[in-house]
PDB file of C-alpha atoms in Angstrom:
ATOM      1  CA  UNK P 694     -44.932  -1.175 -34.932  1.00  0.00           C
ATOM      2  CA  UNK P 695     -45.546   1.492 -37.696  1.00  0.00           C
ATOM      3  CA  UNK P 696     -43.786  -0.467 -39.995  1.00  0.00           C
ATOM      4  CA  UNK P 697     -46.309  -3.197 -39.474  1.00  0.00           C
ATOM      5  CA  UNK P 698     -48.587  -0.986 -39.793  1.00  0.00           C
ATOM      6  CA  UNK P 699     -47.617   0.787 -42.914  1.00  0.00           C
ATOM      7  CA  UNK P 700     -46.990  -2.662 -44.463  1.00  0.00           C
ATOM      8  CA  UNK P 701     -50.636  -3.919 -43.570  1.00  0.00           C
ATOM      9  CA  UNK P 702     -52.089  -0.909 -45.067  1.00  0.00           C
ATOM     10  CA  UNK P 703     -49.904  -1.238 -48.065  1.00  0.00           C
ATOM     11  CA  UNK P 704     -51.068  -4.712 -48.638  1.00  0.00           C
ATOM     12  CA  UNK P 705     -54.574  -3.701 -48.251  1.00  0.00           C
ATOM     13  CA  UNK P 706     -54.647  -1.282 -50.536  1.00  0.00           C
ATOM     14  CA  UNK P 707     -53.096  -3.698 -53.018  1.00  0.00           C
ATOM     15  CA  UNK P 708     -55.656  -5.980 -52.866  1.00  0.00           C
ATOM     16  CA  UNK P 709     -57.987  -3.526 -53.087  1.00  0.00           C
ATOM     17  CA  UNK P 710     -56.459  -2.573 -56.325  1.00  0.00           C
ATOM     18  CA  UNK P 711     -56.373  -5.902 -57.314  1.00  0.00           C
ATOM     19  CA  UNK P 712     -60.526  -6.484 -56.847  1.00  0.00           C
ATOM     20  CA  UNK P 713     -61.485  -3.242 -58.107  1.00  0.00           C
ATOM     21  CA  UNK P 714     -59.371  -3.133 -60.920  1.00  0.00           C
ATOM     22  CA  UNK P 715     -55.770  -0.708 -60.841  1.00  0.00           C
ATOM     23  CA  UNK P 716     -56.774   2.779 -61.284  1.00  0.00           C
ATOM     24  CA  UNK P 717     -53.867   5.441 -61.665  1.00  0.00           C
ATOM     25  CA  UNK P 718     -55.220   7.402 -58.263  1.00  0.00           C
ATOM     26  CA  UNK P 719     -54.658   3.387 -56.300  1.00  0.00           C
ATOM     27  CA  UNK P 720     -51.290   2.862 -57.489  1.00  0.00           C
ATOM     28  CA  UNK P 721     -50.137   6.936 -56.390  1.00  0.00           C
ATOM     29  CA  UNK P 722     -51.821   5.509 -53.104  1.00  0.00           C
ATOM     30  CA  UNK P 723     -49.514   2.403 -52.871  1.00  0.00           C
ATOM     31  CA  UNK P 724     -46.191   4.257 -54.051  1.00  0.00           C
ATOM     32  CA  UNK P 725     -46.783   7.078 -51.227  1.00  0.00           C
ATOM     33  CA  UNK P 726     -47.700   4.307 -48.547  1.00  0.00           C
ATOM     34  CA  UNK P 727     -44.299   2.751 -49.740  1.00  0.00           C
ATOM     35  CA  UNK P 728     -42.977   5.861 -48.994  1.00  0.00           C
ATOM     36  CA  UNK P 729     -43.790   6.143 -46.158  1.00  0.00           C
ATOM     37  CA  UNK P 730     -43.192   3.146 -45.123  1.00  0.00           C
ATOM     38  CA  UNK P 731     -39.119   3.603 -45.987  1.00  0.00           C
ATOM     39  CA  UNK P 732     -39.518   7.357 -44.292  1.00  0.00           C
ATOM     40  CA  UNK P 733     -40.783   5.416 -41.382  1.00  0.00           C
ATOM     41  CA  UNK P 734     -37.709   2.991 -41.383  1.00  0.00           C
ATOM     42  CA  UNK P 735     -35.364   5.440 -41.900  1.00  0.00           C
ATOM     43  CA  UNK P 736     -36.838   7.600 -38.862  1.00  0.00           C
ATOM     44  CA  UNK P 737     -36.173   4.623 -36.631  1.00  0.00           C
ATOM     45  CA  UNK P 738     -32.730   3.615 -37.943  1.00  0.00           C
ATOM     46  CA  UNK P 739     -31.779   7.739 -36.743  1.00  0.00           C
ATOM     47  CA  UNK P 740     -33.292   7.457 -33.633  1.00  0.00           C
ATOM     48  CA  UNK P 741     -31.344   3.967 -32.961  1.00  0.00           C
ATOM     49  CA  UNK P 742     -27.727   5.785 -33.680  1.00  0.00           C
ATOM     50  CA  UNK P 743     -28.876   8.484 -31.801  1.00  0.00           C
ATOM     51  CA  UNK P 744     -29.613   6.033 -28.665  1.00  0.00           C
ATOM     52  CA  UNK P 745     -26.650   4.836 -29.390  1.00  0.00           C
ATOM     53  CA  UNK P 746     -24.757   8.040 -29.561  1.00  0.00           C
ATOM     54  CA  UNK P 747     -26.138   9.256 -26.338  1.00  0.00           C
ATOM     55  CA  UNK P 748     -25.241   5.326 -24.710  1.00  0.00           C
ATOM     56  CA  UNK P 749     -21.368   6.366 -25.885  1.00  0.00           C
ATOM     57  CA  UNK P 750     -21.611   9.816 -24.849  1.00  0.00           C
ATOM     58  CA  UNK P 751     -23.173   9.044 -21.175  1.00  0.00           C
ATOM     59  CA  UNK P 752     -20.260   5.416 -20.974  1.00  0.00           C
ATOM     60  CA  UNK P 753     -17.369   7.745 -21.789  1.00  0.00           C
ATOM     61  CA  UNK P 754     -18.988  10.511 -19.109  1.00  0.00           C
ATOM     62  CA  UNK P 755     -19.236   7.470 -16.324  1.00  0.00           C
ATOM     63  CA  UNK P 756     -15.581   6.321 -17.350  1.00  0.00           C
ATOM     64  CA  UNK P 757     -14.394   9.914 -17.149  1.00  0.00           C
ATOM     65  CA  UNK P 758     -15.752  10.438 -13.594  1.00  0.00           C
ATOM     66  CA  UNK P 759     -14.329   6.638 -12.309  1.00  0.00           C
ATOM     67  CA  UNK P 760     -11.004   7.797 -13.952  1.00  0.00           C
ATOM     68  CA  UNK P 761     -10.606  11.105 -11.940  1.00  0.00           C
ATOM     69  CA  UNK P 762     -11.859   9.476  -8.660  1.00  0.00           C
ATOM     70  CA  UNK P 763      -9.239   6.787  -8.776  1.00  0.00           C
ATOM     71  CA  UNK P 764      -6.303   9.405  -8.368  1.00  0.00           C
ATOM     72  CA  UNK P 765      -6.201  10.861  -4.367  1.00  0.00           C
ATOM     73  CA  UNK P 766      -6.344  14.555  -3.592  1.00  0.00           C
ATOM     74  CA  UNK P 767      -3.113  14.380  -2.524  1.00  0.00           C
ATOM     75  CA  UNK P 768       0.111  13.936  -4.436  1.00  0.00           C
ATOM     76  CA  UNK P 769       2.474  10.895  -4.293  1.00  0.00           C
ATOM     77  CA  UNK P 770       4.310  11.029  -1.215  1.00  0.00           C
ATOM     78  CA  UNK P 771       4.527  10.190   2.398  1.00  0.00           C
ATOM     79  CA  UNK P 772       2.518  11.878   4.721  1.00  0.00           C
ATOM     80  CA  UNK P 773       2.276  12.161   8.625  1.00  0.00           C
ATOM     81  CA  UNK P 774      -0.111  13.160  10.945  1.00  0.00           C
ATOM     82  CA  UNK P 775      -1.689  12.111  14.443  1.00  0.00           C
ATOM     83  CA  UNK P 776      -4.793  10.695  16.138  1.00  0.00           C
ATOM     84  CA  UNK P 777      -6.021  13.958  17.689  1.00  0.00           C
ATOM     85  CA  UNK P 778      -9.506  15.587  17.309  1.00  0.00           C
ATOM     86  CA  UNK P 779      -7.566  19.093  17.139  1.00  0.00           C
ATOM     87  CA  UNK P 780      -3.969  20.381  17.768  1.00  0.00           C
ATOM     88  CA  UNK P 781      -1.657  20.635  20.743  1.00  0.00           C
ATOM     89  CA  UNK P 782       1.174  22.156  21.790  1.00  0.00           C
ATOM     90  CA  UNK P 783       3.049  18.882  20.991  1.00  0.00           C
ATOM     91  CA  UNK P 784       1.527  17.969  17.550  1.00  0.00           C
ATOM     92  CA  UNK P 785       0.734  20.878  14.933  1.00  0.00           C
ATOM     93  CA  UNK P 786      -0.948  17.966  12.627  1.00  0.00           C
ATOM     94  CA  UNK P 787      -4.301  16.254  13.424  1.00  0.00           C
ATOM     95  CA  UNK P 788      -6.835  14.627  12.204  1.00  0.00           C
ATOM     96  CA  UNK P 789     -10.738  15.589  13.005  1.00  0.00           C
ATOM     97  CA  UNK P 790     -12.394  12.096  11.012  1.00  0.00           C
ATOM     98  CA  UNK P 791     -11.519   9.209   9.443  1.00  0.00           C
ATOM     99  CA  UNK P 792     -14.555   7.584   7.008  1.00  0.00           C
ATOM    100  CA  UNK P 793     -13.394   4.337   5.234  1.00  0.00           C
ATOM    101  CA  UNK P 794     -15.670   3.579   2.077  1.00  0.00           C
ATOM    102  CA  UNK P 795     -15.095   0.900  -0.716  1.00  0.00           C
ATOM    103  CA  UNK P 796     -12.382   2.138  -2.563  1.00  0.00           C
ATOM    104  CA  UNK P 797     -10.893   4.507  -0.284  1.00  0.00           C
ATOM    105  CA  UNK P 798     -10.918   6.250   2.675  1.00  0.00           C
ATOM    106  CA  UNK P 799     -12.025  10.404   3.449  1.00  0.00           C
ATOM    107  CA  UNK P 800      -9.667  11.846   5.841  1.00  0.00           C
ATOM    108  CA  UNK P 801     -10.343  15.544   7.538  1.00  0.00           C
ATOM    109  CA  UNK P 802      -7.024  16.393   8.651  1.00  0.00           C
ATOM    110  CA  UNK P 803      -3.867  18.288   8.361  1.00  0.00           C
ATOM    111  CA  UNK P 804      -0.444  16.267   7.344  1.00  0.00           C
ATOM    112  CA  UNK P 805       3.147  17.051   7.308  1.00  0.00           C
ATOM    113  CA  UNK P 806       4.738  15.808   3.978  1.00  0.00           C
ATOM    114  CA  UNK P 807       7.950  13.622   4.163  1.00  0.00           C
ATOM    115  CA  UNK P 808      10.785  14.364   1.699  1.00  0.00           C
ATOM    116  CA  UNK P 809      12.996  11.771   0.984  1.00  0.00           C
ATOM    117  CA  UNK P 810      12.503  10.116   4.544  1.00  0.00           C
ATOM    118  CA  UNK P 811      14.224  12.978   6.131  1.00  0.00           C
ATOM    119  CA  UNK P 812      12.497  14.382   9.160  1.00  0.00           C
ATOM    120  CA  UNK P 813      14.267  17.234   9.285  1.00  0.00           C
ATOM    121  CA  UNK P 814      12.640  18.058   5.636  1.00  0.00           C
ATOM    122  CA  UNK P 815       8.782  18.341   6.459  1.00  0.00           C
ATOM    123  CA  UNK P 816       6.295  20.088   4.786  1.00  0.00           C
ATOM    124  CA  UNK P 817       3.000  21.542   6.345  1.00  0.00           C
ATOM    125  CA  UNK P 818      -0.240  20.193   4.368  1.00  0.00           C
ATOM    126  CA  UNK P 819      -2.950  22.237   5.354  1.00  0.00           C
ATOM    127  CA  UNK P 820      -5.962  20.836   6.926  1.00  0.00           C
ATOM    128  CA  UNK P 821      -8.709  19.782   4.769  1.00  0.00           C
ATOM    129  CA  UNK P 822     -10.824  17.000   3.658  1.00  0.00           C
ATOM    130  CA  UNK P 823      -9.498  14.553   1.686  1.00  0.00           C
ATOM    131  CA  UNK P 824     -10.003  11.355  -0.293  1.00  0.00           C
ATOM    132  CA  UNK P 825      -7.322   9.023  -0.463  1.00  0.00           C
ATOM    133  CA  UNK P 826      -8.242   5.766  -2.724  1.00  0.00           C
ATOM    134  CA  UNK P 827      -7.309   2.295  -2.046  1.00  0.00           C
ATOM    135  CA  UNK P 828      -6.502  -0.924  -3.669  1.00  0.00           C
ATOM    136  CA  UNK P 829      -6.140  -4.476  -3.091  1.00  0.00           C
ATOM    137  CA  UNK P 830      -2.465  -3.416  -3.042  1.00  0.00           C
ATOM    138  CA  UNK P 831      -2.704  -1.230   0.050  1.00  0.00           C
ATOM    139  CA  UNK P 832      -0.783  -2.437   3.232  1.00  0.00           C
ATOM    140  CA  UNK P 833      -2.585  -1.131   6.284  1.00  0.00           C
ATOM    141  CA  UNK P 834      -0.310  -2.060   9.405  1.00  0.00           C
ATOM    142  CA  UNK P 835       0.448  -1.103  12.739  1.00  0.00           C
ATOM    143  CA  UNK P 836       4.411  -0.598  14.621  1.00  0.00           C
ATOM    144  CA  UNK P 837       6.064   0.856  16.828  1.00  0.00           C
ATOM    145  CA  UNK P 838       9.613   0.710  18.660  1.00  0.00           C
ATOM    146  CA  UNK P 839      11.927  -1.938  16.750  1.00  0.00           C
ATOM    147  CA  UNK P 840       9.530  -4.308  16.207  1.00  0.00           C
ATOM    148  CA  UNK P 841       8.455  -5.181  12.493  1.00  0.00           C
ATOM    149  CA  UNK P 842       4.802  -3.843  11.606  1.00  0.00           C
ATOM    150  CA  UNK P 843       1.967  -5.974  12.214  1.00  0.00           C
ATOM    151  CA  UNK P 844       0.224  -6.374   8.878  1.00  0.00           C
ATOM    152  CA  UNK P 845      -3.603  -5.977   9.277  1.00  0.00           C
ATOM    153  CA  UNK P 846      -6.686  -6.718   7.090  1.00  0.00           C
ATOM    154  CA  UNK P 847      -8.425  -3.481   6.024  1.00  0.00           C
ATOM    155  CA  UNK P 848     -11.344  -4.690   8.432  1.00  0.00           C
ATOM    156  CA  UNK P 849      -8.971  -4.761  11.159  1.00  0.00           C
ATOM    157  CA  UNK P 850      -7.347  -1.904  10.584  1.00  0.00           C
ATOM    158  CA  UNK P 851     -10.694  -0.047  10.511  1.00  0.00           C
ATOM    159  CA  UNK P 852     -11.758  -1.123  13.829  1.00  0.00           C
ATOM    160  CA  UNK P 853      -7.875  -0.969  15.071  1.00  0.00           C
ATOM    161  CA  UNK P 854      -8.355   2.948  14.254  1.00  0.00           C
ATOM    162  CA  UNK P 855     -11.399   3.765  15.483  1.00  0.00           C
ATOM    163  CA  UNK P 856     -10.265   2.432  18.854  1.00  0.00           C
ATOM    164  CA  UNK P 857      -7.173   4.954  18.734  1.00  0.00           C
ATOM    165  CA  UNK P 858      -8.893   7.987  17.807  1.00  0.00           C
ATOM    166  CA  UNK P 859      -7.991  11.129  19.564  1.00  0.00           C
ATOM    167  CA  UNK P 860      -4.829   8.359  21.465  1.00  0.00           C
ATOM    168  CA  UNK P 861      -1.861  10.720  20.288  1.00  0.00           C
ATOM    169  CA  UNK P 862      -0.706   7.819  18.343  1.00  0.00           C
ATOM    170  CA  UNK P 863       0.764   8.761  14.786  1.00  0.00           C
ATOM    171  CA  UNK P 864      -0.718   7.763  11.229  1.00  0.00           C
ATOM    172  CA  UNK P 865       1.214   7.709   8.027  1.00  0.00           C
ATOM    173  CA  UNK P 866       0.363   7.505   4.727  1.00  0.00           C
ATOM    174  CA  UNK P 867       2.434   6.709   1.589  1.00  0.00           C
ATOM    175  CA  UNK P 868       0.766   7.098  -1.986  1.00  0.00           C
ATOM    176  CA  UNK P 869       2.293   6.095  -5.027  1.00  0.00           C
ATOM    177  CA  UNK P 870       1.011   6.385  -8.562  1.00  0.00           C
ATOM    178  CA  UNK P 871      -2.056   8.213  -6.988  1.00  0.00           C
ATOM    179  CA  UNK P 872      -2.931   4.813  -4.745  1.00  0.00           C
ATOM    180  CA  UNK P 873      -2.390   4.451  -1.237  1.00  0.00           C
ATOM    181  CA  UNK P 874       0.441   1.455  -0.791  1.00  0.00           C
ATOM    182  CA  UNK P 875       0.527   1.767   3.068  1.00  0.00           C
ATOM    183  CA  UNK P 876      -1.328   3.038   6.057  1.00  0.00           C
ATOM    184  CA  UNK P 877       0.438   2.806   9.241  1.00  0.00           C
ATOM    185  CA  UNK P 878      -0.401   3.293  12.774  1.00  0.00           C
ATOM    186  CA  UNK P 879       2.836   4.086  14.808  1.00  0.00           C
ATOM    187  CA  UNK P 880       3.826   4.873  18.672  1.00  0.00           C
TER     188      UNK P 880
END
């Protein structure tokens, strides 16, 4: 708009100098507007890169924070605990809520870690909230006895768990790469 501006006052001012006759005092007048005029532009071409600095610098920031939130607080592994609102004298590990939201699911609880499948070999995690993320990937089924696992929708699985809270039943989780691959409800 200034440009426009400038550039309509520049013309002016030429014709101006063209009707009254050039004087040396009309043509400083039309060099400095011209100067201005480019001072102007100039102006507006830094304040574009330095929109477009800030754009970058904000997009990397956003990137940054999806980046770290797609990792879960807890390290690859498998992890056990149970459907109880606190702990008994038969199950050290519980779990006091269970929040499912789009790309993962915030667990207050307290886990025992699984090394190498052997049972014998378990690891206290101490009770805390955390956030566990999800993927299209993620198997969430339910077994028990010798029976294969009943695979589940993440829908049903939801609703499957909020049924069984505080039941005793056990829940397993197994992350890999920072994802978890499968969530398990077990008798």
């Amino acid at each position: 708009m200034k440009n426009k501006i400038s550039l309509a006052i520049l013309c002016a001012l030429v014709l101006t100098a063209t009707a009254c006759g050039t004087t040396e005092s009309t043509k400083e007048a039309v060099e400095t507007e011209a100067e201005s005029t480019e001072t102007a532009t100039e102006i507006a071409s830094t304040e574009a890169e330095s929109t477009e600095t800030a754009t970058e610098i904000a997009s990397t920031e956003v990137e940054s924070t999806e980046e770290s939130a797609a990792v879960s607080d807890l390290a690859d592994g498998c992890y056990e605990t149970y459907l109880l609102a606190e702990p008994s004298e038969f199950a050290e590990q519980y779990v006091s809520s269970i929040e499912f939201k789009d790309s993962s699911v915030v667990i207050d609880a307290s886990f025992f870690q699984i090394e190498n499948n052997d049972w014998d070999n378990r690891i206290g995690v101490d009770k805390n909230v955390y956030t566990i993320v999800l993927d299209e990937n993620t198997q969430f089924t339910a077994s028990g006895g010798d029976a294969d696992p009943e695979q589940m929708t993440r829908e049903e699985f939801e609703s499957y768990l909020k049924d069984l809270i505080n039941s005793g039943l056990g829940l397993e989780i197994k992350i890999e790469n920072g994802v978890a691959t499968v969530m398990d409800i077990y008798s």
